[in-house]
PDB file of C-alpha atoms in Angstrom:
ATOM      1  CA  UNK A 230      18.948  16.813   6.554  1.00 68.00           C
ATOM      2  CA  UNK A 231      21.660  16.811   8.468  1.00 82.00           C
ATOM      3  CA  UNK A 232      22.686  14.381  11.446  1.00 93.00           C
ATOM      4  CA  UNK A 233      23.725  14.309  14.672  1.00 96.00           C
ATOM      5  CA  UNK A 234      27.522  15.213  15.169  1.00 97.00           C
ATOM      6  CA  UNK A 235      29.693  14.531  17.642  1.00 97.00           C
ATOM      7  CA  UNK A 236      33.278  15.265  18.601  1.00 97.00           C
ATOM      8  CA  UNK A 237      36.190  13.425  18.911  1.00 97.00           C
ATOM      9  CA  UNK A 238      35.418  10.517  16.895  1.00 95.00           C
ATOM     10  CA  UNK A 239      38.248   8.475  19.313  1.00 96.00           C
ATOM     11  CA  UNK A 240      39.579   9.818  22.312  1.00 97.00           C
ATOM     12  CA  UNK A 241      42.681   8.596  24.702  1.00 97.00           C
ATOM     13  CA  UNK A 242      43.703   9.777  28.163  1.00 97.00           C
ATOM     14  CA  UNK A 243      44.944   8.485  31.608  1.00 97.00           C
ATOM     15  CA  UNK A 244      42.715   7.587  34.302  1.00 95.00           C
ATOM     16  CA  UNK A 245      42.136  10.660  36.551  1.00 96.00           C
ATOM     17  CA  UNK A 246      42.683  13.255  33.569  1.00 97.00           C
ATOM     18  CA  UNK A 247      39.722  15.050  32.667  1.00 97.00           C
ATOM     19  CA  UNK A 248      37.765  14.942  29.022  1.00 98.00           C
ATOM     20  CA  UNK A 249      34.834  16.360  27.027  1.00 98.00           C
ATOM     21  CA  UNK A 250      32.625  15.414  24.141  1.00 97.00           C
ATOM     22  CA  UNK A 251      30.734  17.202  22.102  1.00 97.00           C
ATOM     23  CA  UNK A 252      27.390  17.376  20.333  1.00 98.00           C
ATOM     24  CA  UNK A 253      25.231  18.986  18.148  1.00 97.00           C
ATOM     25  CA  UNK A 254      21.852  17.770  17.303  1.00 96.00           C
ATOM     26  CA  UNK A 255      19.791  17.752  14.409  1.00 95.00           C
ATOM     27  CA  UNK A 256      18.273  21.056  14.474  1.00 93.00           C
ATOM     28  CA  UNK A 257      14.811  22.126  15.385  1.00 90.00           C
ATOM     29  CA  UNK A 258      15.209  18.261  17.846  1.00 92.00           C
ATOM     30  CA  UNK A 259      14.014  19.597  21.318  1.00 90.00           C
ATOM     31  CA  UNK A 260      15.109  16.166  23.195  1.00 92.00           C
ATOM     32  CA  UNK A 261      18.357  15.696  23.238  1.00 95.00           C
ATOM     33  CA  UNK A 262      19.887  12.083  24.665  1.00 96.00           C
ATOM     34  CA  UNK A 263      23.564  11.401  25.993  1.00 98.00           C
ATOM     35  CA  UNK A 264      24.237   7.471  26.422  1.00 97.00           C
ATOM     36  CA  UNK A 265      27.191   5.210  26.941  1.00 98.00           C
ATOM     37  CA  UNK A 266      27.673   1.737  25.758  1.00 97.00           C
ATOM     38  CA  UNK A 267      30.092  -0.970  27.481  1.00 96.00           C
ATOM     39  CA  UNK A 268      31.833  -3.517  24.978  1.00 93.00           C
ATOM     40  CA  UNK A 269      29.522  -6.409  24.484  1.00 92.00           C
ATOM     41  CA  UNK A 270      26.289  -4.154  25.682  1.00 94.00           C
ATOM     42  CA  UNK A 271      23.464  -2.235  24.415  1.00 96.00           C
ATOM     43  CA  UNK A 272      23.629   1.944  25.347  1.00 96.00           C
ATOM     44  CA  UNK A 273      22.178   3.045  28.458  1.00 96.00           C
ATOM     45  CA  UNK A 274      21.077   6.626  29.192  1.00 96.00           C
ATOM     46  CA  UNK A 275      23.019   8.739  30.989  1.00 97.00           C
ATOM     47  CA  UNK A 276      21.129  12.029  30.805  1.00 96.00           C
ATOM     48  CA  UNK A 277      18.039  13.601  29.172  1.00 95.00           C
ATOM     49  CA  UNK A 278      17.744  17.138  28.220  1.00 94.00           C
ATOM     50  CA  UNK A 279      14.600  18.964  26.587  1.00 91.00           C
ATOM     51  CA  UNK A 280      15.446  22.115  25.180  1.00 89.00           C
ATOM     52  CA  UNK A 281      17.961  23.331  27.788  1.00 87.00           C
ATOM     53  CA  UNK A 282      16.680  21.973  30.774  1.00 92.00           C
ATOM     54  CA  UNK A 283      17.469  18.119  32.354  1.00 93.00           C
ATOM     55  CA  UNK A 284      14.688  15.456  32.042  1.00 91.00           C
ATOM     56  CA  UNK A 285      16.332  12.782  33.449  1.00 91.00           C
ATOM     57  CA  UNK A 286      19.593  12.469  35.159  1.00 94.00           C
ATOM     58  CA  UNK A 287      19.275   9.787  37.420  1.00 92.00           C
ATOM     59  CA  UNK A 288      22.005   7.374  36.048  1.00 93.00           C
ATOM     60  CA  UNK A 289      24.534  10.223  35.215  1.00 95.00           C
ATOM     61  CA  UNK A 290      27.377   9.312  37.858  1.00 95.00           C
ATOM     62  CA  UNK A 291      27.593  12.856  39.110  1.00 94.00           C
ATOM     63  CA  UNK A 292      30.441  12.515  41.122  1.00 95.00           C
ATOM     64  CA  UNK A 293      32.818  12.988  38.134  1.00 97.00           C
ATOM     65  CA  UNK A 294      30.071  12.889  35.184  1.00 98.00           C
ATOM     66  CA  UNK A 295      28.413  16.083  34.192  1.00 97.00           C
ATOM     67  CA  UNK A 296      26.431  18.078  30.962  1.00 97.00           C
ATOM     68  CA  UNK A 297      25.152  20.866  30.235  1.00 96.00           C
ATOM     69  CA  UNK A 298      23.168  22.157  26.826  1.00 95.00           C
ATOM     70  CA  UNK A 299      23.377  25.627  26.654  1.00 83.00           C
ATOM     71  CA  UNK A 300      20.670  27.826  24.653  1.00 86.00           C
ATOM     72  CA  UNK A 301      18.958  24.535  23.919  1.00 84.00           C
ATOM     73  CA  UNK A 302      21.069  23.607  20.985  1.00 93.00           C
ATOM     74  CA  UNK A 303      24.496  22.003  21.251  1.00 96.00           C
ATOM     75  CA  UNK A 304      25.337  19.596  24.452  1.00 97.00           C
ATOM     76  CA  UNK A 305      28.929  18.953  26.094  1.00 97.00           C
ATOM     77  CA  UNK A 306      29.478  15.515  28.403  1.00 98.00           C
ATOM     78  CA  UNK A 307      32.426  15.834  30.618  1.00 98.00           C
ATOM     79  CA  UNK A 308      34.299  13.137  32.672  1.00 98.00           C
ATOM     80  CA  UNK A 309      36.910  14.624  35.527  1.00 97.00           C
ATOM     81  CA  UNK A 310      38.631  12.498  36.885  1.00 96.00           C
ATOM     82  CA  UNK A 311      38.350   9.710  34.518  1.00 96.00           C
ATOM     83  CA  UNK A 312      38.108   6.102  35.771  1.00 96.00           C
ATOM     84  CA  UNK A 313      39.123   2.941  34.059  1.00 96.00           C
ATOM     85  CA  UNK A 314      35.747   1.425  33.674  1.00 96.00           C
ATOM     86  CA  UNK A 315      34.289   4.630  31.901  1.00 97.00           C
ATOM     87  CA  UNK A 316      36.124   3.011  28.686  1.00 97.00           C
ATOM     88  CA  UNK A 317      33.602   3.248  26.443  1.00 96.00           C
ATOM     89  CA  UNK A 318      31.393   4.563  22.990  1.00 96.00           C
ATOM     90  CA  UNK A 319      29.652   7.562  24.183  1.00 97.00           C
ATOM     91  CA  UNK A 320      26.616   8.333  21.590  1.00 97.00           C
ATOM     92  CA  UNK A 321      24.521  11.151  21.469  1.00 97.00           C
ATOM     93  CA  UNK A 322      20.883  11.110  19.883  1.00 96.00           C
ATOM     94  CA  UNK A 323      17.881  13.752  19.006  1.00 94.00           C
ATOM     95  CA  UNK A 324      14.623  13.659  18.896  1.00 91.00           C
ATOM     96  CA  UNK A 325      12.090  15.913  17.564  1.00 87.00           C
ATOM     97  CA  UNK A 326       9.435  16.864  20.877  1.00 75.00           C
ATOM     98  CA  UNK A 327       6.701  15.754  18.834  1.00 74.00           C
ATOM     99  CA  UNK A 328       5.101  12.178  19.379  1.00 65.00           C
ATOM    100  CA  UNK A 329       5.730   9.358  17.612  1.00 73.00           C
ATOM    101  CA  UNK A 330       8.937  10.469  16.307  1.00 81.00           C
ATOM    102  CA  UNK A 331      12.400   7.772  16.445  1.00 87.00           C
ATOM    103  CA  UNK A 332      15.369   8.757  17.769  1.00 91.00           C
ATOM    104  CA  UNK A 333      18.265   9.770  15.498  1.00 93.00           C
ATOM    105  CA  UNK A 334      22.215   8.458  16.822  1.00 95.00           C
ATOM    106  CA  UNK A 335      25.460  10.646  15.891  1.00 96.00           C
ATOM    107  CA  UNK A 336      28.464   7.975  15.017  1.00 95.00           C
ATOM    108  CA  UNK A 337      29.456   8.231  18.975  1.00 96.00           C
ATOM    109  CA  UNK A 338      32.833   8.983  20.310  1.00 96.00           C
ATOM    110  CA  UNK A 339      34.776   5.931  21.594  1.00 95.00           C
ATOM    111  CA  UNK A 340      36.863   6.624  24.600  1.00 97.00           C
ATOM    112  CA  UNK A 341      39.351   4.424  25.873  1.00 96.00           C
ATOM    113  CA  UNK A 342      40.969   5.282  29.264  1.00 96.00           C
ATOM    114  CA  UNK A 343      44.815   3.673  29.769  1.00 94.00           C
TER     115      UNK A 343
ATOM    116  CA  UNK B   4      12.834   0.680  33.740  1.00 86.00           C
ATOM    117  CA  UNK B   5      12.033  -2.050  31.174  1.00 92.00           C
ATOM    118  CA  UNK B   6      13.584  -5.177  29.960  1.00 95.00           C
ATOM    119  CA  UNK B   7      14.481  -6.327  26.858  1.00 97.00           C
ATOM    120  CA  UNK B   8      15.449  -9.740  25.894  1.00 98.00           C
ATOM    121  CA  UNK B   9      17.035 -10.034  22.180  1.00 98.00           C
ATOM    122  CA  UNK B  10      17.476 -13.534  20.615  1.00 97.00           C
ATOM    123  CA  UNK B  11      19.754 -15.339  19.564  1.00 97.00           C
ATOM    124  CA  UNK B  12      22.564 -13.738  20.942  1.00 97.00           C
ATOM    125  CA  UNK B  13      24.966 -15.078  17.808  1.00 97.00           C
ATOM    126  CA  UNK B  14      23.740 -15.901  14.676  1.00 97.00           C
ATOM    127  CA  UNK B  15      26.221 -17.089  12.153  1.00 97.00           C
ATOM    128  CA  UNK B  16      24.950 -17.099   7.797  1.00 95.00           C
ATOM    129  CA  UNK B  17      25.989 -18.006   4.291  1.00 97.00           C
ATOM    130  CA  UNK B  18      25.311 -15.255   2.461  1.00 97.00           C
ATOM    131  CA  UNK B  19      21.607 -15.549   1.066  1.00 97.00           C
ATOM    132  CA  UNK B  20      20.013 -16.986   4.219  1.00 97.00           C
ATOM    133  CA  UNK B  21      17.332 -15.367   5.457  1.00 97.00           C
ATOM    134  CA  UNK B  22      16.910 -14.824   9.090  1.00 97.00           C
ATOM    135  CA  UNK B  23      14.521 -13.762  12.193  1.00 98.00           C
ATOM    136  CA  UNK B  24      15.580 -11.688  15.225  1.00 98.00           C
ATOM    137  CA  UNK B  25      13.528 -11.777  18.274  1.00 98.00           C
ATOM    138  CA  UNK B  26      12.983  -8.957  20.285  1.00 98.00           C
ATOM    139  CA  UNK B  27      10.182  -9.069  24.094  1.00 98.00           C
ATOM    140  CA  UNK B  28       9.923  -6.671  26.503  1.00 97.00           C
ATOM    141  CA  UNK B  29       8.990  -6.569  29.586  1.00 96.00           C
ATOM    142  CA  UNK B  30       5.944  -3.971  29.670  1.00 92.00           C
ATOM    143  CA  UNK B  31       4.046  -1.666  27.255  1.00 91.00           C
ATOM    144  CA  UNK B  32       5.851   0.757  24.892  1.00 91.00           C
ATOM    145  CA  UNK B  33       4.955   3.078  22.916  1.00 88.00           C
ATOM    146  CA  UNK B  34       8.480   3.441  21.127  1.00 90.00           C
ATOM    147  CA  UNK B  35      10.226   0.609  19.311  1.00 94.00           C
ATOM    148  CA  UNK B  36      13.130   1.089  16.983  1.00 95.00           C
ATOM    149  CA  UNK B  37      15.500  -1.374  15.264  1.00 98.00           C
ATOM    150  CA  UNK B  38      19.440  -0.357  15.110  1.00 97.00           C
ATOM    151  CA  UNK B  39      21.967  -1.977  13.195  1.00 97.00           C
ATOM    152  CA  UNK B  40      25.637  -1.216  14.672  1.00 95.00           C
ATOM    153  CA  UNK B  41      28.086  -1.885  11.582  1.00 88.00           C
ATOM    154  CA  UNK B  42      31.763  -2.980  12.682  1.00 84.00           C
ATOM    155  CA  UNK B  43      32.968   0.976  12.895  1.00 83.00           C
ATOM    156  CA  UNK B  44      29.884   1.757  15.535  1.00 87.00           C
ATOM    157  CA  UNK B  45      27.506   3.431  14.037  1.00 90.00           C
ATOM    158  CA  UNK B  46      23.978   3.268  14.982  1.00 93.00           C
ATOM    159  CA  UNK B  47      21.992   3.350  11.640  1.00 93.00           C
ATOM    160  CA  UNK B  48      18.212   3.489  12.095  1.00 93.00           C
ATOM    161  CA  UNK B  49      16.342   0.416  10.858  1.00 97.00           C
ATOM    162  CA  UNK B  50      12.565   0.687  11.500  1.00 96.00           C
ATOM    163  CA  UNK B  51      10.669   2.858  13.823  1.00 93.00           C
ATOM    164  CA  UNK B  52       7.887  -0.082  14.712  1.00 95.00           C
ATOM    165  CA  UNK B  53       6.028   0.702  17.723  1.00 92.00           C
ATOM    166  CA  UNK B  54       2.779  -2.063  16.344  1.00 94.00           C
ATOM    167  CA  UNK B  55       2.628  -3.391  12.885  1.00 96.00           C
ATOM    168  CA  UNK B  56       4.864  -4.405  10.004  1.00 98.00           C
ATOM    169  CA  UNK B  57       7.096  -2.356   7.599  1.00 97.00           C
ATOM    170  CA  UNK B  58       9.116  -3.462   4.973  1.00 97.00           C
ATOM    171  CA  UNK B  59      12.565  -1.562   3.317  1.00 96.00           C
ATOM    172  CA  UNK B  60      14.021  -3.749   0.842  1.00 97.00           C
ATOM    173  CA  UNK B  61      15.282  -6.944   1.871  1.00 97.00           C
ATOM    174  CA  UNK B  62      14.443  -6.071   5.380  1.00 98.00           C
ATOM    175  CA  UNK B  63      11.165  -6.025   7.110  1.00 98.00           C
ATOM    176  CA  UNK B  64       9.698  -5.840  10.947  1.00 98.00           C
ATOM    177  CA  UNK B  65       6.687  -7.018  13.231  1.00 98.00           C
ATOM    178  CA  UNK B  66       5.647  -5.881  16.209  1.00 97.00           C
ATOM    179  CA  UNK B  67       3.053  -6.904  18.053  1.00 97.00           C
ATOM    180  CA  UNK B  68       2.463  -4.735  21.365  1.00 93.00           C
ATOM    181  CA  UNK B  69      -0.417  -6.230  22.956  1.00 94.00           C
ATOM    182  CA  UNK B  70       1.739  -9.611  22.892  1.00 96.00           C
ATOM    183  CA  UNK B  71       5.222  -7.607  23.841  1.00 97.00           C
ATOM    184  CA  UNK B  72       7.219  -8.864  20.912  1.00 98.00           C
ATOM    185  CA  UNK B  73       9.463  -7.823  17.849  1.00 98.00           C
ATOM    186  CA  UNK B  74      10.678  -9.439  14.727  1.00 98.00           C
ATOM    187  CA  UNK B  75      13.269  -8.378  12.715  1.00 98.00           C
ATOM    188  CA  UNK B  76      13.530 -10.674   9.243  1.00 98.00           C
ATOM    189  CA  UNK B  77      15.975 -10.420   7.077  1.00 97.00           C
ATOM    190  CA  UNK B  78      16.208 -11.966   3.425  1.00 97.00           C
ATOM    191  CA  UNK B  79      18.939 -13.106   1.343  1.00 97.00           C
ATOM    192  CA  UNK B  80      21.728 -12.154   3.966  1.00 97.00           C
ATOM    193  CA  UNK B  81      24.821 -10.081   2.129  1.00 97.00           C
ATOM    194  CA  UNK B  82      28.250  -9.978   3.621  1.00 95.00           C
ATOM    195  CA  UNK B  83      27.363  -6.016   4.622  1.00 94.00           C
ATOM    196  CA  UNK B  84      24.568  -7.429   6.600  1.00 95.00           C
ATOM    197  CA  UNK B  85      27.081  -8.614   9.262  1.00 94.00           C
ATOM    198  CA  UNK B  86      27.145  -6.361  12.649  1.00 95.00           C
ATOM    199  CA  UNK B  87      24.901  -5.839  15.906  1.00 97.00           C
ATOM    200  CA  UNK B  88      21.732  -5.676  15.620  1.00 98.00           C
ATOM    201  CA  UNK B  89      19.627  -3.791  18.762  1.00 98.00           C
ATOM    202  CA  UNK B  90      16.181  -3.558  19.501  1.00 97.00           C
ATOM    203  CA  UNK B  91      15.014  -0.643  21.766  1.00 97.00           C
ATOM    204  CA  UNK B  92      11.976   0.106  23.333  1.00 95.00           C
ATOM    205  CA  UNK B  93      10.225   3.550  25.450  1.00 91.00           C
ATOM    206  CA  UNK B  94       7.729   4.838  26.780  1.00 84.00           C
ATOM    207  CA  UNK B  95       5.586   7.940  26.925  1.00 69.00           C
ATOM    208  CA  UNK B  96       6.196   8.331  30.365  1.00 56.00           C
ATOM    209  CA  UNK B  97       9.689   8.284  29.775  1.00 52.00           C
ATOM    210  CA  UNK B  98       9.680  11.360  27.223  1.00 64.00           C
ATOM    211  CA  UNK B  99      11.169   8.737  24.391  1.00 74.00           C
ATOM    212  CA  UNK B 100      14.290   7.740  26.504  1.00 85.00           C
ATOM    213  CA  UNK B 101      14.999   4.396  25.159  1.00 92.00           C
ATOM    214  CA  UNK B 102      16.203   0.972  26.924  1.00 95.00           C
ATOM    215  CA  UNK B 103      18.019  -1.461  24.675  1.00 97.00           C
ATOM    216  CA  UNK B 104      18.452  -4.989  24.787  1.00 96.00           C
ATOM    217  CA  UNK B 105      22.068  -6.894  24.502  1.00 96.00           C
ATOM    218  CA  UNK B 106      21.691  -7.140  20.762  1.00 97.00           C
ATOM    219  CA  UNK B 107      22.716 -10.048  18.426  1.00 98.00           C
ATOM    220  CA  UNK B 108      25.491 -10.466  16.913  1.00 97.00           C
ATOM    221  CA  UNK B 109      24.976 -11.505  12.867  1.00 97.00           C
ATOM    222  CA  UNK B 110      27.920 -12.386  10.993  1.00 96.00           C
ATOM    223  CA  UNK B 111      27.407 -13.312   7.226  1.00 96.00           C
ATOM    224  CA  UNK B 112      29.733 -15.486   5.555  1.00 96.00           C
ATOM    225  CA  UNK B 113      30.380 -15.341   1.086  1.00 94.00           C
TER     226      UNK B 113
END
């Protein structure tokens, strides 16, 4: 099957410009995960989606951080205005609703902000 | 949310050591994967473990829940071995969101 993709693989911009990634899931995965992971750290969630609907926001910075996952399939993340310290892999991951099922990691986009 | 401790931090092989990776957390899970990162980023899946052991070649896992612990062996080290290796844990309550630990960092020397 196929995996999780994501879009741009590398991304550059100027602090206080605006960006978006994108990401489409392995399909018929319900759950859909957005995390980010610092140099040197493991990812941390940033926002939880099931089906179209947010699970779990709670450490999305929502000041300037946002998503949305329209019709339940693919999922943009956008940054506006873009701070130095968001530098950083952004990774996307699915999960099939069912229990006892792993979670399943596009290659991530790596953003670095000059 | 829950903790998890990954040990050693560095680890540093010939090539054909073999090697253990730690892995506790701080509460009960329900959801424990192993991740290698390779140098370009990629997350590749290792083991979905949650209690037991598996094996996959040259690599095999334990977990034991009750006792809050991973282990992550891996024989005869190659060269392609090298990279991060994460453990990551969740919880039902958490509808699978998983928290990772620092990972450690395996480089394998020919």
């Amino acid at each position: 099957e196929a995996g999780v993709a994501q879009s741009p693989r590398y991304k550059i911009i100027e602090k206080r410009q605006s960006v978006a990634f994108w990401c489409n899931p392995i399909s018929g995965h319900a759950t859909l995960y957005w995390y980010q992971q610092i140099l040197g750290q493991g990812p941390k969630l940033l926002i939880q989606f099931q089906n179209n609907g947010v699970v779990d926001d709670s450490q999305l910075p929502k000041d300037r951080f946002s998503a949305e996952r329209l019709k339940g399939v693919d999922s943009t993340l956008k940054i506006q205005p873009a701070k130095l310290e968001d530098s950083a892999v952004y990774l996307c991951a699915s999960r099939d609703a069912r229990s006892n099922q792993p979670q399943h990691f596009g290659d991530g986009t790596r953003l670095s902000i000059l | 949310g829950i903790q998890v401790e990954q040990s050693p931090p560095d680890l540093i092989l010939q090539e054909g050591a073999n090697s253990t990776l730690r892995c506790n957390f701080s509460d009960s899970v329900n959801n424990l994967q192993w991740f290698h990162q390779n140098p370009w980023g990629q997350l590749i899946n290792l083991f979905y473990i949650p209690s037991g052991t598996k094996q996959n070649g040259r690599l095999s896992a334990t977990t034991v829940a009750t006792e809050r612990y991973s282990l992550l062996y891996i024989s005869s080290s190659q060269t392609t071995d090298s990279g991060v290796y994460f453990c990551a844990v969740g919880r039902g309550s958490t509808l699978g969101r998983l928290y990772f630990g620092r990972g450690t960092q395996l480089t394998v020397w020919p």
